[in-house]
One Martini backbone bead per residue (centre of mass of N, CA, C, O) as a GRO file, in nm:
protein
  244
    1MET     BB    1   1.979   0.482   2.192
    2THR     BB    2   1.984   0.229   1.976
    3TRP     BB    3   1.864   0.099   1.720
    4ASN     BB    4   1.847  -0.195   1.832
    5GLU     BB    5   1.679  -0.103   2.061
    6MET     BB    6   1.430   0.017   1.903
    7GLN     BB    7   1.330  -0.195   1.716
    8PRO     BB    8   1.139  -0.382   1.886
    9LEU     BB    9   0.964  -0.134   2.007
   10LEU     BB   10   0.856  -0.045   1.723
   11TYR     BB   11   0.717  -0.311   1.658
   12ASP     BB   12   0.570  -0.362   1.924
   13ASN     BB   13   0.395  -0.071   1.862
   14THR     BB   14   0.288  -0.097   1.609
   15LEU     BB   15   0.121  -0.338   1.629
   16ASP     BB   16  -0.086  -0.233   1.824
   17THR     BB   17  -0.177   0.005   1.683
   18LEU     BB   18  -0.293  -0.186   1.430
   19PHE     BB   19  -0.496  -0.326   1.598
   20MET     BB   20  -0.673  -0.076   1.739
   21VAL     BB   21  -0.746   0.045   1.466
   22TRP     BB   22  -0.876  -0.207   1.319
   23TRP     BB   23  -1.098  -0.281   1.528
   24SER     BB   24  -1.226  -0.022   1.563
   25THR     BB   25  -1.293   0.036   1.275
   26PHE     BB   26  -1.460  -0.216   1.228
   27TYR     BB   27  -1.699  -0.123   1.431
   28ALA     BB   28  -1.762   0.149   1.328
   29VAL     BB   29  -1.878   0.060   1.071
   30LEU     BB   30  -2.084  -0.152   1.153
   31ILE     BB   31  -2.251   0.068   1.333
   32GLY     BB   32  -2.245   0.329   1.191
   33ILE     BB   33  -2.402   0.258   0.895
   34PRO     BB   34  -2.674   0.256   1.042
   35VAL     BB   35  -2.707   0.500   1.187
   36GLY     BB   36  -2.656   0.684   0.924
   37ILE     BB   37  -2.920   0.581   0.788
   38LEU     BB   38  -3.116   0.674   1.025
   39LEU     BB   39  -3.061   0.953   1.013
   40HIS     BB   40  -3.133   1.004   0.733
   41LEU     BB   41  -3.445   0.871   0.734
   42THR     BB   42  -3.550   1.032   0.990
   43GLY     BB   43  -3.556   1.308   0.874
   44ARG     BB   44  -3.684   1.605   0.707
   45GLY     BB   45  -3.833   1.420   0.449
   46ALA     BB   46  -3.777   1.152   0.463
   47MET     BB   47  -3.902   0.846   0.440
   48LEU     BB   48  -3.875   0.787   0.796
   49GLN     BB   49  -3.991   1.047   0.928
   50ASN     BB   50  -3.859   1.101   1.291
   51VAL     BB   51  -3.842   1.324   1.512
   52VAL     BB   52  -3.772   1.129   1.781
   53VAL     BB   53  -3.548   0.989   1.661
   54PHE     BB   54  -3.357   1.184   1.521
   55LYS     BB   55  -3.307   1.347   1.803
   56ALA     BB   56  -3.183   1.098   1.995
   57LEU     BB   57  -2.971   1.037   1.813
   58GLY     BB   58  -2.828   1.308   1.743
   59THR     BB   59  -2.750   1.332   2.031
   60LEU     BB   60  -2.586   1.108   2.104
   61VAL     BB   61  -2.383   1.178   1.865
   62ASN     BB   62  -2.300   1.481   1.958
   63VAL     BB   63  -2.199   1.392   2.234
   64GLY     BB   64  -1.983   1.166   2.127
   65ARG     BB   65  -1.813   1.425   1.971
   66SER     BB   66  -1.754   1.600   2.212
   67PHE     BB   67  -1.609   1.448   2.354
   68PRO     BB   68  -1.326   1.369   2.540
   69PHE     BB   69  -1.135   1.134   2.493
   70LEU     BB   70  -0.936   1.121   2.760
   71ILE     BB   71  -1.224   1.100   2.932
   72LEU     BB   72  -1.339   0.883   2.814
   73ILE     BB   73  -1.163   0.652   2.917
   74VAL     BB   74  -1.198   0.699   3.228
   75VAL     BB   75  -1.524   0.637   3.231
   76LEU     BB   76  -1.482   0.354   3.053
   77ILE     BB   77  -1.325   0.157   3.258
   78PRO     BB   78  -1.545  -0.051   3.347
   79PHE     BB   79  -1.700  -0.114   3.080
   80THR     BB   80  -1.436  -0.235   2.980
   81ARG     BB   81  -1.384  -0.459   3.164
   82LEU     BB   82  -1.641  -0.591   3.116
   83VAL     BB   83  -1.590  -0.645   2.790
   84VAL     BB   84  -1.255  -0.756   2.822
   85GLY     BB   85  -1.121  -0.750   3.141
   86VAL     BB   86  -0.965  -0.463   3.061
   87SER     BB   87  -0.833  -0.132   3.101
   88ILE     BB   88  -0.551  -0.201   2.922
   89GLY     BB   89  -0.397  -0.167   2.652
   90PRO     BB   90  -0.522  -0.280   2.323
   91THR     BB   91  -0.771  -0.365   2.427
   92GLY     BB   92  -0.878  -0.162   2.596
   93ALA     BB   93  -0.896   0.057   2.367
   94VAL     BB   94  -1.097  -0.041   2.183
   95VAL     BB   95  -1.378   0.068   2.324
   96PRO     BB   96  -1.320   0.379   2.318
   97LEU     BB   97  -1.277   0.406   2.019
   98VAL     BB   98  -1.532   0.296   1.924
   99ILE     BB   99  -1.708   0.525   2.077
  100ALA     BB  100  -1.582   0.736   1.947
  101ALA     BB  101  -1.648   0.679   1.625
  102ILE     BB  102  -1.894   0.666   1.561
  103PRO     BB  103  -2.032   0.935   1.567
  104PHE     BB  104  -1.846   1.022   1.346
  105PHE     BB  105  -1.904   0.838   1.130
  106ALA     BB  106  -2.230   0.861   1.117
  107ARG     BB  107  -2.203   1.149   0.994
  108LEU     BB  108  -2.062   1.097   0.727
  109VAL     BB  109  -2.290   0.933   0.635
  110GLU     BB  110  -2.504   1.142   0.646
  111SER     BB  111  -2.326   1.309   0.437
  112ALA     BB  112  -2.327   1.094   0.202
  113LEU     BB  113  -2.649   1.059   0.163
  114ARG     BB  114  -2.719   1.390   0.112
  115GLU     BB  115  -2.564   1.396  -0.170
  116VAL     BB  116  -2.796   1.231  -0.317
  117ASP     BB  117  -2.969   1.241  -0.536
  118HIS     BB  118  -3.309   1.296  -0.531
  119GLY     BB  119  -3.387   1.203  -0.812
  120LEU     BB  120  -3.329   0.898  -0.775
  121VAL     BB  121  -3.529   0.836  -0.567
  122GLU     BB  122  -3.767   0.891  -0.700
  123ALA     BB  123  -3.754   0.724  -0.918
  124ALA     BB  124  -3.739   0.450  -0.752
  125GLN     BB  125  -4.047   0.508  -0.646
  126ALA     BB  126  -4.186   0.521  -0.901
  127MET     BB  127  -4.133   0.230  -0.959
  128GLY     BB  128  -4.135   0.069  -0.657
  129GLY     BB  129  -3.936   0.150  -0.433
  130GLY     BB  130  -3.838   0.053  -0.137
  131THR     BB  131  -3.651   0.149   0.097
  132TRP     BB  132  -3.431  -0.064   0.115
  133THR     BB  133  -3.370  -0.044  -0.204
  134ILE     BB  134  -3.266   0.225  -0.220
  135VAL     BB  135  -3.031   0.195  -0.013
  136PHE     BB  136  -2.885  -0.056  -0.161
  137LYS     BB  137  -2.943   0.050  -0.481
  138VAL     BB  138  -2.869   0.369  -0.458
  139LEU     BB  139  -2.753   0.510  -0.207
  140LEU     BB  140  -2.478   0.335  -0.141
  141PRO     BB  141  -2.383   0.332  -0.469
  142GLN     BB  142  -2.354   0.650  -0.454
  143ALA     BB  143  -2.183   0.716  -0.170
  144LEU     BB  144  -1.939   0.526  -0.186
  145PRO     BB  145  -1.681   0.716  -0.229
  146ALA     BB  146  -1.742   0.872   0.053
  147LEU     BB  147  -1.756   0.619   0.236
  148VAL     BB  148  -1.459   0.589   0.201
  149ALA     BB  149  -1.340   0.870   0.289
  150ALA     BB  150  -1.497   0.838   0.566
  151VAL     BB  151  -1.294   0.587   0.651
  152THR     BB  152  -1.023   0.755   0.616
  153THR     BB  153  -1.065   0.967   0.824
  154THR     BB  154  -1.138   0.763   1.079
  155VAL     BB  155  -0.854   0.652   1.062
  156ILE     BB  156  -0.678   0.879   1.123
  157THR     BB  157  -0.830   0.946   1.389
  158LEU     BB  158  -0.747   0.683   1.523
  159VAL     BB  159  -0.459   0.724   1.537
  160GLY     BB  160  -0.455   0.949   1.723
  161TYR     BB  161  -0.621   0.812   1.956
  162SER     BB  162  -0.421   0.591   2.010
  163ALA     BB  163  -0.184   0.795   2.120
  164ILE     BB  164  -0.326   0.842   2.326
  165ALA     BB  165  -0.404   0.607   2.482
  166GLY     BB  166  -0.107   0.541   2.525
  167ALA     BB  167  -0.067   0.740   2.753
  168VAL     BB  168  -0.259   0.592   2.952
  169GLY     BB  169  -0.198   0.236   2.874
  170GLY     BB  170  -0.284   0.150   2.564
  171GLY     BB  171  -0.040   0.132   2.382
  172GLY     BB  172   0.191   0.183   2.155
  173LEU     BB  173   0.315   0.453   2.049
  174GLY     BB  174   0.210   0.667   2.256
  175ASN     BB  175   0.373   0.473   2.489
  176LEU     BB  176   0.652   0.518   2.344
  177ALA     BB  177   0.677   0.836   2.332
  178TYR     BB  178   0.620   0.877   2.692
  179THR     BB  179   0.810   0.688   2.813
  180TYR     BB  180   1.061   0.735   2.603
  181GLY     BB  181   1.075   1.004   2.553
  182TYR     BB  182   0.952   1.206   2.797
  183GLN     BB  183   1.075   1.034   3.060
  184GLN     BB  184   1.370   0.955   2.906
  185TYR     BB  185   1.495   1.139   2.696
  186GLU     BB  186   1.418   1.007   2.385
  187THR     BB  187   1.469   1.184   2.108
  188THR     BB  188   1.501   0.974   1.871
  189LEU     BB  189   1.243   0.804   1.945
  190MET     BB  190   1.021   1.032   1.914
  191ILE     BB  191   1.092   1.105   1.616
  192THR     BB  192   1.042   0.837   1.496
  193THR     BB  193   0.738   0.811   1.615
  194VAL     BB  194   0.657   1.034   1.413
  195VAL     BB  195   0.701   0.979   1.180
  196GLU     BB  196   0.557   0.698   1.150
  197LEU     BB  197   0.268   0.820   1.194
  198ILE     BB  198   0.297   1.027   0.921
  199VAL     BB  199   0.330   0.787   0.728
  200LEU     BB  200   0.057   0.622   0.786
  201VAL     BB  201  -0.148   0.866   0.743
  202THR     BB  202  -0.042   0.899   0.462
  203LEU     BB  203  -0.112   0.581   0.341
  204VAL     BB  204  -0.399   0.618   0.392
  205GLN     BB  205  -0.464   0.865   0.219
  206LEU     BB  206  -0.376   0.736  -0.051
  207LEU     BB  207  -0.553   0.484  -0.067
  208GLY     BB  208  -0.834   0.610  -0.045
  209ASP     BB  209  -0.778   0.807  -0.284
  210LEU     BB  210  -0.751   0.547  -0.485
  211VAL     BB  211  -1.028   0.419  -0.465
  212VAL     BB  212  -1.189   0.653  -0.520
  213ARG     BB  213  -1.091   0.713  -0.815
  214ARG     BB  214  -1.168   0.434  -0.900
  215LEU     BB  215  -1.469   0.428  -0.874
  216ALA     BB  216  -1.493   0.707  -1.060
  217ARG     BB  217  -1.391   0.542  -1.314
  218ARG     BB  218  -1.617   0.311  -1.290
  219GLY     BB  219  -1.882   0.392  -1.278
  220THR     BB  220  -2.024   0.327  -0.985
  221ARG     BB  221  -2.297   0.525  -0.988
  222THR     BB  222  -2.445   0.436  -1.259
  223THR     BB  223  -2.448   0.125  -1.269
  224SER     BB  224  -2.590   0.090  -0.962
  225VAL     BB  225  -2.834   0.239  -1.022
  226ARG     BB  226  -2.933   0.072  -1.309
  227VAL     BB  227  -2.966  -0.188  -1.135
  228GLY     BB  228  -3.142  -0.098  -0.904
  229LEU     BB  229  -3.377  -0.018  -1.076
  230ARG     BB  230  -3.441  -0.249  -1.225
  231ARG     BB  231  -3.494  -0.459  -0.971
  232ALA     BB  232  -3.709  -0.279  -0.850
  233ARG     BB  233  -3.911  -0.322  -1.112
  234THR     BB  234  -3.920  -0.660  -1.065
  235GLU     BB  235  -3.958  -0.687  -0.740
  236GLU     BB  236  -4.182  -0.542  -0.639
  237PRO     BB  237  -4.410  -0.646  -0.776
  238ALA     BB  238  -4.373  -0.947  -0.714
  239ALA     BB  239  -4.445  -0.897  -0.428
  240VAL     BB  240  -4.711  -0.796  -0.439
  241THR     BB  241  -4.811  -1.076  -0.592
  242GLU     BB  242  -4.756  -1.267  -0.331
  243ALA     BB  243  -4.942  -1.111  -0.128
  244ALA     BB  244  -5.192  -1.145  -0.307
   0.00000   0.00000   0.00000
């Protein structure tokens, strides 16, 4: 196969891979952050400690993380068809990708929040900060660099998952490598696909590292906590006065 023949195939399937990774990352972050926050808040010694909720949610997350992705795609075929109307192609692959990524990302969020200095949380509570004030003004700003690193790790993981999905009808670079590279013995195309995936993962990692360094350099943690505690001090008493 010549380069002119490979070029449109690489272009179309690269767009399919980017489509799958983008939307699965979007929904995984959208859902995974609240799940991770809830895991952190309901843990032992946390502000909303609840053993039942923590264990139930933790069990779901652990099961989701341990489920083999290839089997998950097959198991979810009826659900995928119900949600998006198809079970194959890039659109059909987004559903299992999201379901696989949510528990993975939620654990990373929980770990990031757990690393926040507990003394800052206690200081915010002493100033009258409520649970959600502490979450949005202390925990999330403090954990922002770690959360960006978690998103980076999730995107890289989803690139790999998308290749697996492509090999079973999901489209994208995985489908290209399997259909042409493996089944039709187009070695050059397979190598090109592998190199493109490596380049994609490397670019994502470099971009994520750059953002994390920028956040740390700008003093995001110190500034956010200072502003958050100041607002907590002024807003919480006002809320108590209004309630009275």
